[in-house]
mmCIF file of C-alpha atoms and ligand atoms in Angstrom:
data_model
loop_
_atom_site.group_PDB
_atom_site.id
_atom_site.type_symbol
_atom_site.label_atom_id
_atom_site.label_comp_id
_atom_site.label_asym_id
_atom_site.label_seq_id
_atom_site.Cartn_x
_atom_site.Cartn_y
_atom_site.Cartn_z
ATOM 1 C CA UNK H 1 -24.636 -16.064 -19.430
ATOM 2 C CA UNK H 2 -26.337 -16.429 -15.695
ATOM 3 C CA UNK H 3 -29.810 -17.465 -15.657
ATOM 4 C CA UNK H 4 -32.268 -17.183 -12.966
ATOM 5 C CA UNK H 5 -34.222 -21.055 -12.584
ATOM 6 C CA UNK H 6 -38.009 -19.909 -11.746
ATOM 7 C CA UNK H 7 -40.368 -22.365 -10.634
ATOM 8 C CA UNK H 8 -44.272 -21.598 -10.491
ATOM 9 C CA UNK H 9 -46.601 -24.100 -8.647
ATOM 10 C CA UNK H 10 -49.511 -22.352 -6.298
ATOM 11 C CA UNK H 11 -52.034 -23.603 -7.805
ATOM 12 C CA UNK H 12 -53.138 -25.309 -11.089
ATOM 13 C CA UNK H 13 -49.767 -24.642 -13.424
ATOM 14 C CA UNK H 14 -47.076 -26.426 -13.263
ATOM 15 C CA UNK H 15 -43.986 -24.016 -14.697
ATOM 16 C CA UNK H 16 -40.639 -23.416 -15.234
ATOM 17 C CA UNK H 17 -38.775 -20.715 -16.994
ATOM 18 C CA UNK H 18 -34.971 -19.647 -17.301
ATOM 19 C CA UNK H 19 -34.308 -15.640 -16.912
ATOM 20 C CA UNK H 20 -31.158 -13.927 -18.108
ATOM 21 C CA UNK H 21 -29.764 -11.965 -14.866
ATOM 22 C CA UNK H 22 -28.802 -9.347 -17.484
ATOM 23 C CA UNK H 23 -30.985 -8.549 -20.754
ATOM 24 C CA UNK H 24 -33.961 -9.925 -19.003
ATOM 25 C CA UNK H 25 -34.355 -12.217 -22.139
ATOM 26 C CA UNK H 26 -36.271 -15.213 -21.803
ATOM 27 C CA UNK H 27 -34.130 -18.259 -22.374
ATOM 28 C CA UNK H 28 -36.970 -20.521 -21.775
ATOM 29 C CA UNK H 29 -40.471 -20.817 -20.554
ATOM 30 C CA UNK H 30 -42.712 -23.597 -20.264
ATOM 31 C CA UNK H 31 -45.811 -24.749 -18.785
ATOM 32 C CA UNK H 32 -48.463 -27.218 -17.866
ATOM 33 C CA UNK H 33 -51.690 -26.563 -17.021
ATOM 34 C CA UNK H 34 -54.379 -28.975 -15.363
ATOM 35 C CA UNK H 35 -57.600 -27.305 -16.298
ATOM 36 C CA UNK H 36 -58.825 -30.160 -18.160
ATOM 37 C CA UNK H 37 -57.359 -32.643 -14.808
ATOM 38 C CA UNK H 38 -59.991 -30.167 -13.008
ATOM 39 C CA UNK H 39 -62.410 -29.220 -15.005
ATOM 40 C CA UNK H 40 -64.920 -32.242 -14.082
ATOM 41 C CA UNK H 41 -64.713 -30.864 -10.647
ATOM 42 C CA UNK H 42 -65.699 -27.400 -11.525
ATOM 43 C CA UNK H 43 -62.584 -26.199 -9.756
ATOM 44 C CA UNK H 44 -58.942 -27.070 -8.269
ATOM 45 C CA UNK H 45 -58.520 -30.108 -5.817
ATOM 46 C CA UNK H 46 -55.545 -29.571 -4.600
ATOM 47 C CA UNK H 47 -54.284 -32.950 -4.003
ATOM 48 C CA UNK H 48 -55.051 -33.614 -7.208
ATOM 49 C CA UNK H 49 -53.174 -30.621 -8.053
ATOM 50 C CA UNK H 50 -50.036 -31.634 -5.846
ATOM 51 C CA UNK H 51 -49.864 -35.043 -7.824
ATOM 52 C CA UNK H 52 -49.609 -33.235 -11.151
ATOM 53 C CA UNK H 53 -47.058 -30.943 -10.120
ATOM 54 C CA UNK H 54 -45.010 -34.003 -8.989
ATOM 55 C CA UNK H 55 -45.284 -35.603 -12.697
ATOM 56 C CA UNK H 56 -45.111 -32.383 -14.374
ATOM 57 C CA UNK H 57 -42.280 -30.709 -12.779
ATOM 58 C CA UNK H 58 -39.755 -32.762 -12.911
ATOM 59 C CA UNK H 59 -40.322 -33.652 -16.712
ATOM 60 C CA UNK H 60 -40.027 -30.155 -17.321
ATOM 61 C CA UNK H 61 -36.775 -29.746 -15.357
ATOM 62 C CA UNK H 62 -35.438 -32.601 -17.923
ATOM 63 C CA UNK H 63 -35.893 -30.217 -20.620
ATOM 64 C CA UNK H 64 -33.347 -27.380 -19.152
ATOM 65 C CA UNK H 65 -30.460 -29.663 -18.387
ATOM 66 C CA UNK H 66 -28.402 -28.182 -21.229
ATOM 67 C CA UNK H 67 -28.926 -24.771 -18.833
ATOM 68 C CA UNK H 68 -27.958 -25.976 -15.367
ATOM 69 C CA UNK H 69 -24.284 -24.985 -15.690
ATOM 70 C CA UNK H 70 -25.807 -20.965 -16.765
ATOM 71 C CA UNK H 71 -27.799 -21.126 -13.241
ATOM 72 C CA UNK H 72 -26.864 -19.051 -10.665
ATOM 73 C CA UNK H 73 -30.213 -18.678 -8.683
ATOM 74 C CA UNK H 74 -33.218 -20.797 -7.678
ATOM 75 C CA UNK H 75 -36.604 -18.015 -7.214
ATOM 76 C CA UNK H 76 -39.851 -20.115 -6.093
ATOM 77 C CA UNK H 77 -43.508 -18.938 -5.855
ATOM 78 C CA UNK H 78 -43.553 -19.432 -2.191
ATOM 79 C CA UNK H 79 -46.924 -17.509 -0.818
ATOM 80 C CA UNK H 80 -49.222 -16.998 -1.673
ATOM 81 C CA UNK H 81 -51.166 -20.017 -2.935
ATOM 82 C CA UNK H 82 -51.766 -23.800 -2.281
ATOM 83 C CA UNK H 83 -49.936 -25.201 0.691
ATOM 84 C CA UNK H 84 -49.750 -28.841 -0.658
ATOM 85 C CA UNK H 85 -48.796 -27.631 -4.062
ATOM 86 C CA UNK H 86 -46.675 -24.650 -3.213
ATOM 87 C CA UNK H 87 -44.512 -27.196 -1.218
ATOM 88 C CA UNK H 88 -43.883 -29.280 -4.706
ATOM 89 C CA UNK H 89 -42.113 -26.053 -6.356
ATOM 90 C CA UNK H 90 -40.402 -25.364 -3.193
ATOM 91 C CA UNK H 91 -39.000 -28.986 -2.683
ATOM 92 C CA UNK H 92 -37.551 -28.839 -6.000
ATOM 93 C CA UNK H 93 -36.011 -25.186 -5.696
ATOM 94 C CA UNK H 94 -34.225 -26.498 -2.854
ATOM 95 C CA UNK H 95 -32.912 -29.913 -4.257
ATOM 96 C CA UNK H 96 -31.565 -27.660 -7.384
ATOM 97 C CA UNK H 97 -30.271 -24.902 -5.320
ATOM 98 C CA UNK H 98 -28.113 -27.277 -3.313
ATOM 99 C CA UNK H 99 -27.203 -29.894 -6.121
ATOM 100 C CA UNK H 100 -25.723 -26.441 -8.500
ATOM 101 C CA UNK H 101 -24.796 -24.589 -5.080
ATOM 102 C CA UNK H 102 -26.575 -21.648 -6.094
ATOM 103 C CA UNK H 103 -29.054 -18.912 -4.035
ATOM 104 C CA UNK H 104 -32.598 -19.244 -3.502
ATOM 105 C CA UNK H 105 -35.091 -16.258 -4.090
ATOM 106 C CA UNK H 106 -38.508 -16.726 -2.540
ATOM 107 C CA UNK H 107 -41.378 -15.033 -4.633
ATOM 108 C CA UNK H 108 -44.263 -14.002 -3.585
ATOM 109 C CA UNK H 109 -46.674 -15.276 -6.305
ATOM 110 C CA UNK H 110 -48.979 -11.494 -6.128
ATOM 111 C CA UNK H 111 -45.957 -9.707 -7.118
ATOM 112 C CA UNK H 112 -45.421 -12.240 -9.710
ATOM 113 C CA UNK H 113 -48.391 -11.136 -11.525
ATOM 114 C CA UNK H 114 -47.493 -7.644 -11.278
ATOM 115 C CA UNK H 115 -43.739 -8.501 -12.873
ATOM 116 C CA UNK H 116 -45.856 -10.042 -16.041
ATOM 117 C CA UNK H 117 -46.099 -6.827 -17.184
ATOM 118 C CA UNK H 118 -42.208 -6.505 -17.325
ATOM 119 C CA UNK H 119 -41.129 -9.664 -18.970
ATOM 120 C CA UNK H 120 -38.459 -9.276 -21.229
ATOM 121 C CA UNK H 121 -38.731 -5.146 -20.122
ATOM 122 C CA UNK H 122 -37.890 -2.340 -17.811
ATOM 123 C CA UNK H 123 -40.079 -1.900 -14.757
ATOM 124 C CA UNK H 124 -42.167 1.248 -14.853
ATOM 125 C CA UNK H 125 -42.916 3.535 -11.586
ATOM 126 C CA UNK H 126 -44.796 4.485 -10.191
ATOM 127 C CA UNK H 127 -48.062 2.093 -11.097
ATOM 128 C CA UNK H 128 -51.821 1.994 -9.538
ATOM 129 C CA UNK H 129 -52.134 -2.085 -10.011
ATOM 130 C CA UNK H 130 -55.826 -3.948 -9.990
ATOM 131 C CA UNK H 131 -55.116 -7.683 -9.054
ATOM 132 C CA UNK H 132 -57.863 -9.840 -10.692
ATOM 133 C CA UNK H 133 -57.449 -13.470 -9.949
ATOM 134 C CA UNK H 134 -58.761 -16.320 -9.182
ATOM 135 C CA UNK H 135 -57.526 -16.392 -5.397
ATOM 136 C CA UNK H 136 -57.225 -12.386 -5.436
ATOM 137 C CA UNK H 137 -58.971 -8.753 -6.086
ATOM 138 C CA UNK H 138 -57.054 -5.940 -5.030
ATOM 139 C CA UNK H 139 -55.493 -2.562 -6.679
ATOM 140 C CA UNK H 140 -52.320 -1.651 -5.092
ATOM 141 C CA UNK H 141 -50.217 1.004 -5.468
ATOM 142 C CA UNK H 142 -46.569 0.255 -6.458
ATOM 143 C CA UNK H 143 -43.675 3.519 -5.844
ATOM 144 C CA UNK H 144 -40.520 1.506 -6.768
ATOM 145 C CA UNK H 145 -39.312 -2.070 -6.482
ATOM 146 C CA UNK H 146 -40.591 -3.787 -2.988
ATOM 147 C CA UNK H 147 -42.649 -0.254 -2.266
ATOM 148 C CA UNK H 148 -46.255 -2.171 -2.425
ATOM 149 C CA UNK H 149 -49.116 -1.094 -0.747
ATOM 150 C CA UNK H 150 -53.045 -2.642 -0.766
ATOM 151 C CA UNK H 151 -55.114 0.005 -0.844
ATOM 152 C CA UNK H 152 -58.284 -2.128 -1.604
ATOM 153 C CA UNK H 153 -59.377 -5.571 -1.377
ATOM 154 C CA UNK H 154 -62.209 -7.914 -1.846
ATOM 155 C CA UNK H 155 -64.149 -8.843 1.306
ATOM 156 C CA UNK H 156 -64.985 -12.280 0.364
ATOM 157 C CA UNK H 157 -65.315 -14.042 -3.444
ATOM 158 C CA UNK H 158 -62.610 -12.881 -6.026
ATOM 159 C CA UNK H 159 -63.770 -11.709 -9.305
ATOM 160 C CA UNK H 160 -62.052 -14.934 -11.010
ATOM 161 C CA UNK H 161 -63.184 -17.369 -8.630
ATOM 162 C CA UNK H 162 -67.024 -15.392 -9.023
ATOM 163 C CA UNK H 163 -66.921 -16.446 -12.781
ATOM 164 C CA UNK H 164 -65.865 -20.072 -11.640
ATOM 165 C CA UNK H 165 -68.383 -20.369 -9.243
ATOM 166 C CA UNK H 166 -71.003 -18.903 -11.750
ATOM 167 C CA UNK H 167 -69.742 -21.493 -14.818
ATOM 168 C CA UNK H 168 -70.220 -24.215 -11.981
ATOM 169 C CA UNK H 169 -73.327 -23.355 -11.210
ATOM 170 C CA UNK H 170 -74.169 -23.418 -15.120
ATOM 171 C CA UNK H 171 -72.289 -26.766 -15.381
ATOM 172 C CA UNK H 172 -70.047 -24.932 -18.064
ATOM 173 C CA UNK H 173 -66.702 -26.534 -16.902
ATOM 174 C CA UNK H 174 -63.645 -25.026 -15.188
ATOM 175 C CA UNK H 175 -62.218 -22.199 -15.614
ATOM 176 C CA UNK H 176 -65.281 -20.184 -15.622
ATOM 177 C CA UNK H 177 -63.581 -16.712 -16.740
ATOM 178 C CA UNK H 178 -63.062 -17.850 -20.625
ATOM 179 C CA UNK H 179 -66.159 -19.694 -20.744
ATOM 180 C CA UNK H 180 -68.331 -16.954 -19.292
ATOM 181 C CA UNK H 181 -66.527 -14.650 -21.345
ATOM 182 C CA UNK H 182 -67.530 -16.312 -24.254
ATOM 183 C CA UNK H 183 -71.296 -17.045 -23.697
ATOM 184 C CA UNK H 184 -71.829 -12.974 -22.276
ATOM 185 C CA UNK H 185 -70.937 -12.280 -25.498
ATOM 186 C CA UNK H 186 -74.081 -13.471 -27.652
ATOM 187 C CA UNK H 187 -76.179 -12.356 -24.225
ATOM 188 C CA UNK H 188 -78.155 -8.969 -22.939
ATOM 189 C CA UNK H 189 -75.918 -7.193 -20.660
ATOM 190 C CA UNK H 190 -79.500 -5.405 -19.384
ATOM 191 C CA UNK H 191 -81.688 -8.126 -18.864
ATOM 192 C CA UNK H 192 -80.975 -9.283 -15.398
ATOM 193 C CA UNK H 193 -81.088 -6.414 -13.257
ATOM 194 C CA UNK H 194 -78.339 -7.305 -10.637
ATOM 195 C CA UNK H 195 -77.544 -4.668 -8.118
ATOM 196 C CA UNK H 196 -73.897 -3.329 -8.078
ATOM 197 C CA UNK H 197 -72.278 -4.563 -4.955
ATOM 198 C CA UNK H 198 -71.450 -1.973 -2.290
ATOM 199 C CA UNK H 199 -72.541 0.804 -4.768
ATOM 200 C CA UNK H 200 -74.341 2.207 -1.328
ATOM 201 C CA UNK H 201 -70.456 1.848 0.667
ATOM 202 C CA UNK H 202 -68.161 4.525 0.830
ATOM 203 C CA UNK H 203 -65.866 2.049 1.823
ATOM 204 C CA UNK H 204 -63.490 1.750 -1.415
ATOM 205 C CA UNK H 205 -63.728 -2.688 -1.335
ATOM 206 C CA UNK H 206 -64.980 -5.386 -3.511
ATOM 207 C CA UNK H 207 -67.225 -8.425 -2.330
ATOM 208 C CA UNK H 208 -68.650 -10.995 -5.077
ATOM 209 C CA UNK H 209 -70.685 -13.050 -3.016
ATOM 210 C CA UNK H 210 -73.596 -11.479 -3.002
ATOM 211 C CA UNK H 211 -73.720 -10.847 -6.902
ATOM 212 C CA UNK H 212 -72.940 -15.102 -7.043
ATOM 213 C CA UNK H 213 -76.002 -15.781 -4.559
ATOM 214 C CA UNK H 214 -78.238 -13.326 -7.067
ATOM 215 C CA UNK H 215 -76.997 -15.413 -9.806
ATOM 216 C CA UNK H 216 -77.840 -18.347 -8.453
ATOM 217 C CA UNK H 217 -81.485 -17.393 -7.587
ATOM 218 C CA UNK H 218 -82.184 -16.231 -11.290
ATOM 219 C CA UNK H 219 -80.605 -19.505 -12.468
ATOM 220 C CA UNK H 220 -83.236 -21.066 -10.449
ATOM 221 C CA UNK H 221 -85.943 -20.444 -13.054
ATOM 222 C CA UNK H 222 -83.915 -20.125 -15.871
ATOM 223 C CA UNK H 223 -84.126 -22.373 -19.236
ATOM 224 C CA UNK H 224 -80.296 -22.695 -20.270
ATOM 225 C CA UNK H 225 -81.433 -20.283 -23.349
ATOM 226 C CA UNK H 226 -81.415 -17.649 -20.584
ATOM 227 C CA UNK H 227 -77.993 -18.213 -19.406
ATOM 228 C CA UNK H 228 -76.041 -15.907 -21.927
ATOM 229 C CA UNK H 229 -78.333 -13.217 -20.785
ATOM 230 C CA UNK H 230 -77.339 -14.594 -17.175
ATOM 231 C CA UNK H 231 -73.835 -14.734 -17.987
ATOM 232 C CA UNK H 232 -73.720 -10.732 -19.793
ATOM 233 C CA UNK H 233 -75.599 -9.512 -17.073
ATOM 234 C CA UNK H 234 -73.230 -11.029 -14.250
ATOM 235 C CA UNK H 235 -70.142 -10.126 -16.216
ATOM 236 C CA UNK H 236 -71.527 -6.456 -17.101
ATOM 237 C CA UNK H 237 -72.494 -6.301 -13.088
ATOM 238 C CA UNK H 238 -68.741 -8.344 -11.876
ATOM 239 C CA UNK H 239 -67.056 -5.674 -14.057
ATOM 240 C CA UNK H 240 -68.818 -1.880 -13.319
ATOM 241 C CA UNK H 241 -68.312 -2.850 -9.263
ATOM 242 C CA UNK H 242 -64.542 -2.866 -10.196
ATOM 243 C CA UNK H 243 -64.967 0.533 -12.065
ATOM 244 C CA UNK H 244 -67.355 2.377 -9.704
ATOM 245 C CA UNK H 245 -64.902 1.134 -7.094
ATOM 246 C CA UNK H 246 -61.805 2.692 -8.779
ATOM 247 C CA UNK H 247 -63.527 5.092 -10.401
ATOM 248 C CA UNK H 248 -63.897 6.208 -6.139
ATOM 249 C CA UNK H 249 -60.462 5.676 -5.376
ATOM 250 C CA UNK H 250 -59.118 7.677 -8.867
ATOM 251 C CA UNK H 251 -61.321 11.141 -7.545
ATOM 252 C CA UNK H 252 -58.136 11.222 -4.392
ATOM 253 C CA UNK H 253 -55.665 9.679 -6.011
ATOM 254 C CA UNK H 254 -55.471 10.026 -10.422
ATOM 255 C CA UNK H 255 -53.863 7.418 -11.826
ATOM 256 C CA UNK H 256 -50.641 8.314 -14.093
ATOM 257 C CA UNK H 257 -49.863 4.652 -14.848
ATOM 258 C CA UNK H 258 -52.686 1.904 -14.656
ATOM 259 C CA UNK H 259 -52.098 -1.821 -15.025
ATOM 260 C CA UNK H 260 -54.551 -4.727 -14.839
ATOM 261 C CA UNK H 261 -52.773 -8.433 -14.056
ATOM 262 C CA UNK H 262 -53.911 -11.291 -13.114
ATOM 263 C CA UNK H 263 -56.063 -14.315 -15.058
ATOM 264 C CA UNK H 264 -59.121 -12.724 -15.123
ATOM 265 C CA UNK H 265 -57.154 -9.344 -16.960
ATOM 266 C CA UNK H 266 -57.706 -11.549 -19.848
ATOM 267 C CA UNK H 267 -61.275 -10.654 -19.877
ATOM 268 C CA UNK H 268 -61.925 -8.106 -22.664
ATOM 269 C CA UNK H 269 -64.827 -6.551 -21.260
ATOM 270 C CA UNK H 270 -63.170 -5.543 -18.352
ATOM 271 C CA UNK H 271 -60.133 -4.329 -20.320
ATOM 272 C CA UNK H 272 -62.394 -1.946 -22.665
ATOM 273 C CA UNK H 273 -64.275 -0.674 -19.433
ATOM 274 C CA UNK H 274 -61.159 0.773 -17.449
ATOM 275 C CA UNK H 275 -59.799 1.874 -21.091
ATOM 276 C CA UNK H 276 -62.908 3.970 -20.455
ATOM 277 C CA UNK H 277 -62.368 5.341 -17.272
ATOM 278 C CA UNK H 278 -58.563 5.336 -17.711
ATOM 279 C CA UNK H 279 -59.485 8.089 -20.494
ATOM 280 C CA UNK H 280 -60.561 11.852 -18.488
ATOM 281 C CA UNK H 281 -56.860 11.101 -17.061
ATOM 282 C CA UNK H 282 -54.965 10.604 -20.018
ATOM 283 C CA UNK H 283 -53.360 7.626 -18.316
ATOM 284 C CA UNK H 284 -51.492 4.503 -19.745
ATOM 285 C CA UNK H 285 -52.734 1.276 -19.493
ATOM 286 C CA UNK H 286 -50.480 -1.131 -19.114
ATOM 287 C CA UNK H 287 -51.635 -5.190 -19.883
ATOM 288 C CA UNK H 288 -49.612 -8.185 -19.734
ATOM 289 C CA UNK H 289 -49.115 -10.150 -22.768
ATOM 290 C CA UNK H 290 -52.399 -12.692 -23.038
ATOM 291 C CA UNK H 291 -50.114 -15.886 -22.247
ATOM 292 C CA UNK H 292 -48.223 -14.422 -19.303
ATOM 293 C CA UNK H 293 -51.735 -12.877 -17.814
ATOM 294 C CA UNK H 294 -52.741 -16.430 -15.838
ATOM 295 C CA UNK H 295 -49.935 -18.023 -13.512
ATOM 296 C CA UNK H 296 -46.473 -18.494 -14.996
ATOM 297 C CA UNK H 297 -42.523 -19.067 -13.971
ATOM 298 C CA UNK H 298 -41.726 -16.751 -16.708
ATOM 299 C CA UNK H 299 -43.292 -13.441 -14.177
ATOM 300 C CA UNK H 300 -41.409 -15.655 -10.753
ATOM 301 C CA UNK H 301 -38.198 -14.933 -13.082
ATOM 302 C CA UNK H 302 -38.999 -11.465 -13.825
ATOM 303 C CA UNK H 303 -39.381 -10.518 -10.237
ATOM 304 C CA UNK H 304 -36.323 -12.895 -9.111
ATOM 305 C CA UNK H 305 -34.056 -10.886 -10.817
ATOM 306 C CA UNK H 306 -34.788 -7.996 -9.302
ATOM 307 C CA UNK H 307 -34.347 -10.005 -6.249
ATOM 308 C CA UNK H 308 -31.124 -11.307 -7.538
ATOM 309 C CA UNK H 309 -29.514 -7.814 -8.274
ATOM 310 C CA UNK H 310 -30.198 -6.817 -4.583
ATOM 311 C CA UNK H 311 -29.025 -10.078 -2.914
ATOM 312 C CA UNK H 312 -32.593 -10.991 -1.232
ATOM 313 C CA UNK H 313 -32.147 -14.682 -0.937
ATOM 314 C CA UNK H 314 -33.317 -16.824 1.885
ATOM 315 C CA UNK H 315 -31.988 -19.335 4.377
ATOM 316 C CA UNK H 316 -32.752 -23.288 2.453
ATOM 317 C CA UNK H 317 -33.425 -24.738 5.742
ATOM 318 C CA UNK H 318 -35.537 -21.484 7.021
ATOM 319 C CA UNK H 319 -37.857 -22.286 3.834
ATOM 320 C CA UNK H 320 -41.058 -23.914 5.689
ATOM 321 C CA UNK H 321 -43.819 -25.234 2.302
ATOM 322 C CA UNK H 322 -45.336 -21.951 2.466
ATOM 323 C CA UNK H 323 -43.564 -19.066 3.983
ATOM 324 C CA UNK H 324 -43.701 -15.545 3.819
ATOM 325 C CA UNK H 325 -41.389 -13.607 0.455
ATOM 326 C CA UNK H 326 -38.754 -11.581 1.862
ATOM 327 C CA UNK H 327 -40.622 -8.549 0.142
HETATM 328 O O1 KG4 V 401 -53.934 -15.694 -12.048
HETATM 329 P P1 KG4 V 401 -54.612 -17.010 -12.252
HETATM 330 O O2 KG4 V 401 -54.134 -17.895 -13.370
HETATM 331 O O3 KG4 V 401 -54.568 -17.877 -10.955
HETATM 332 C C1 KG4 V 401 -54.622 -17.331 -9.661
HETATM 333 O O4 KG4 V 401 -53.561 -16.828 -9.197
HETATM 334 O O5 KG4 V 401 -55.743 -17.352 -9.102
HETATM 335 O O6 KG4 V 401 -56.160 -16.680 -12.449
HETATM 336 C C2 KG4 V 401 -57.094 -17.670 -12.706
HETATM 337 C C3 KG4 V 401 -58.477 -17.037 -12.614
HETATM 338 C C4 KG4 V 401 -59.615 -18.051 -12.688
HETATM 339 O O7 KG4 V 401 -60.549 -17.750 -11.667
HETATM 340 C C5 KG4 V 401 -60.198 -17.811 -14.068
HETATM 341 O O8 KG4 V 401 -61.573 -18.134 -14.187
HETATM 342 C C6 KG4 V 401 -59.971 -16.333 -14.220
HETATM 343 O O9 KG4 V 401 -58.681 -16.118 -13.698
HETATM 344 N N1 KG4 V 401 -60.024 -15.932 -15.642
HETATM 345 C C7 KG4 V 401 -60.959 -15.097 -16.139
HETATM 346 C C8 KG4 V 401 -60.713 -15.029 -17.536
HETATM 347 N N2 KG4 V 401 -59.634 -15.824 -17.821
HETATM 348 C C9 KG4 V 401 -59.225 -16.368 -16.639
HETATM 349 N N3 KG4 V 401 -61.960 -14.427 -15.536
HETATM 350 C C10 KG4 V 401 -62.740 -13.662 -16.321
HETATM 351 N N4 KG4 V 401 -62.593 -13.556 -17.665
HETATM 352 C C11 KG4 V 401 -61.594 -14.220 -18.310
HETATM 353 N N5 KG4 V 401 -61.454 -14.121 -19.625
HETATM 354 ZN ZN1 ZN V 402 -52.075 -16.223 -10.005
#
């Protein structure tokens, strides 16, 4: 059996998971996440962050001793991400890699999401991709393995990282996305009017900062029995930019095969709106399972053996803390 070691740290999860180079199976996965470390904060500090990966990391590593004789490549989230944490996942990769004398993969962490969709499967091509993170929003466009263009991208706030910033504002906690999620639900998607960002563009883009500012003037003079109308109106707004954007994009190029990834393609809302749109083209939407949607090692694996099978390692000493992938 050879097993791919993948090791996730670019932001707030610390993970490992063990890939089989051959069925794809999952041998093991496991992660540690720091939400509650950062949730009094109403968002990541990194150093904070860095000091939990160095606990968390190695304890995990403990676990998959048994393994370490089945490894026969290292793949690391290497960009993008958190410098200081990144460089925890990458200093281990490369103490491993050298100790079992086995290949490193660097993964870029973007492409990582995308994979999620594949764990334990076949890839499918070609795929229209929408990115929603907390660091990113972008739909790409994906024609076979390393064949990844952007075709749009936010111009400031992500969509994830919107819903933080709004749960902060409401002191709700960290992450926003669940917790917003969850208090839209009871609200009145209508009540605050909030204008559509760039619906007036013909620029196909996504910006979130303006929608967050409006937010913040209506919470202003708002009692907090207003702010699950706040939050359904600022979800219902966050989510038809995203569709009036694609919706845009979709009238040049139809999509065949549509997948959402990313932490915030947990949001259910947004996953029954492009269901809509997705609909006039008869295409297939294609979701991650709900624990593989926010960051993972189990998607790093997925993508480092495709890496694996065509020989794209790197250089240990060329690896700076957080370097370019070699896709
Ligand atoms: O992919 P991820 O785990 O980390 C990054 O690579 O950024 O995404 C985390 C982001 C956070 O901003 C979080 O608030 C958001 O995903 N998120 C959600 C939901 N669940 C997580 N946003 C909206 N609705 C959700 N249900
Ligand atoms: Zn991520």
């Amino acid at each position: 059996m050879g097993l791919i070691l993948s090791i996730e740290s670019s932001c707030d999860d610390s993970s490992l998971a063990l890939t089989d180079i051959d069925t794809k199976k999952l041998v093991f996965h496991k992660k540690i996440s720091q939400e509650l470390e950062h949730s009094v904060y109403g968002g990541v500090v990194p150093e904070l962050a860095a000091r939990l990966h160095a606990e968390a990391l190695p304890k995990i590593l403990e676990e998959i001793k048994p393994y370490f004789g089945d490894i026969e490549a290292v793949a690391v989230t290497t960009s993008p991400g958190l410098a200081v944490t990144l460089v925890e996942g990458v200093v281990m990769a490369k103490a491993v890699a050298i100790a079992l004398d086995v290949p490193i993969i660097e993964v870029n962490h973007l492409v990582g999401h995308i994979y999620s969709l594949f764990i334990e499967k076949e890839a499918v091509y070609p795929l229209t991709i929408l990115l929603v993170s907390g660091g990113h929003t972008q739909v790409m466009q994906m024609r076979d393995f390393g064949e990844i263009t952007t075709v749009a991208k936010t111009m400031d706030d992500s969509f994830g990282e919107s819903f933080d910033k709004v749960a902060k504002m409401m002191s709700l906690g960290y992450p926003g996305g669940p917790l917003i999620e969850k208090l839209a639900k009871e609200g009145d998607r209508g009540r605050y009017n909030y204008t559509i960002p760039l619906s007036q563009s013909p620029k196909i883009a996504f910006s979130y900062s303006g929608l967050k500012n409006a937010v913040r003037l209506s919470l202003e003079n708002a009692t907090p029995e207003d702010y699950k109308d706040i939050a359904a109106s600022f979800e219902h707004i966050a989510t038809m930019h995203l569709v009036q954007k694609l919706k845009k994009y979709f009238k040049t190029n139809p999509p065949k095969n549509f997948a959402i990834v990313g932490g915030a393609s947990a949001n259910l809302y947004l996953r029954g709106k492009i269901e809509e749109l997705l609909k006039p083209f008869g295409a297939k939407l294609f979701l991650s399972e709900l624990s593989y949607c926010s960051d993972n090692a189990a998607m790093i694996g997925r993508v480092g053996v495709e890496m694996y099978k065509r020989g794209l390692f790197s250089d240990i000493d060329a690896i700076a803390s957080s370097p370019k992938s070699a896709l």
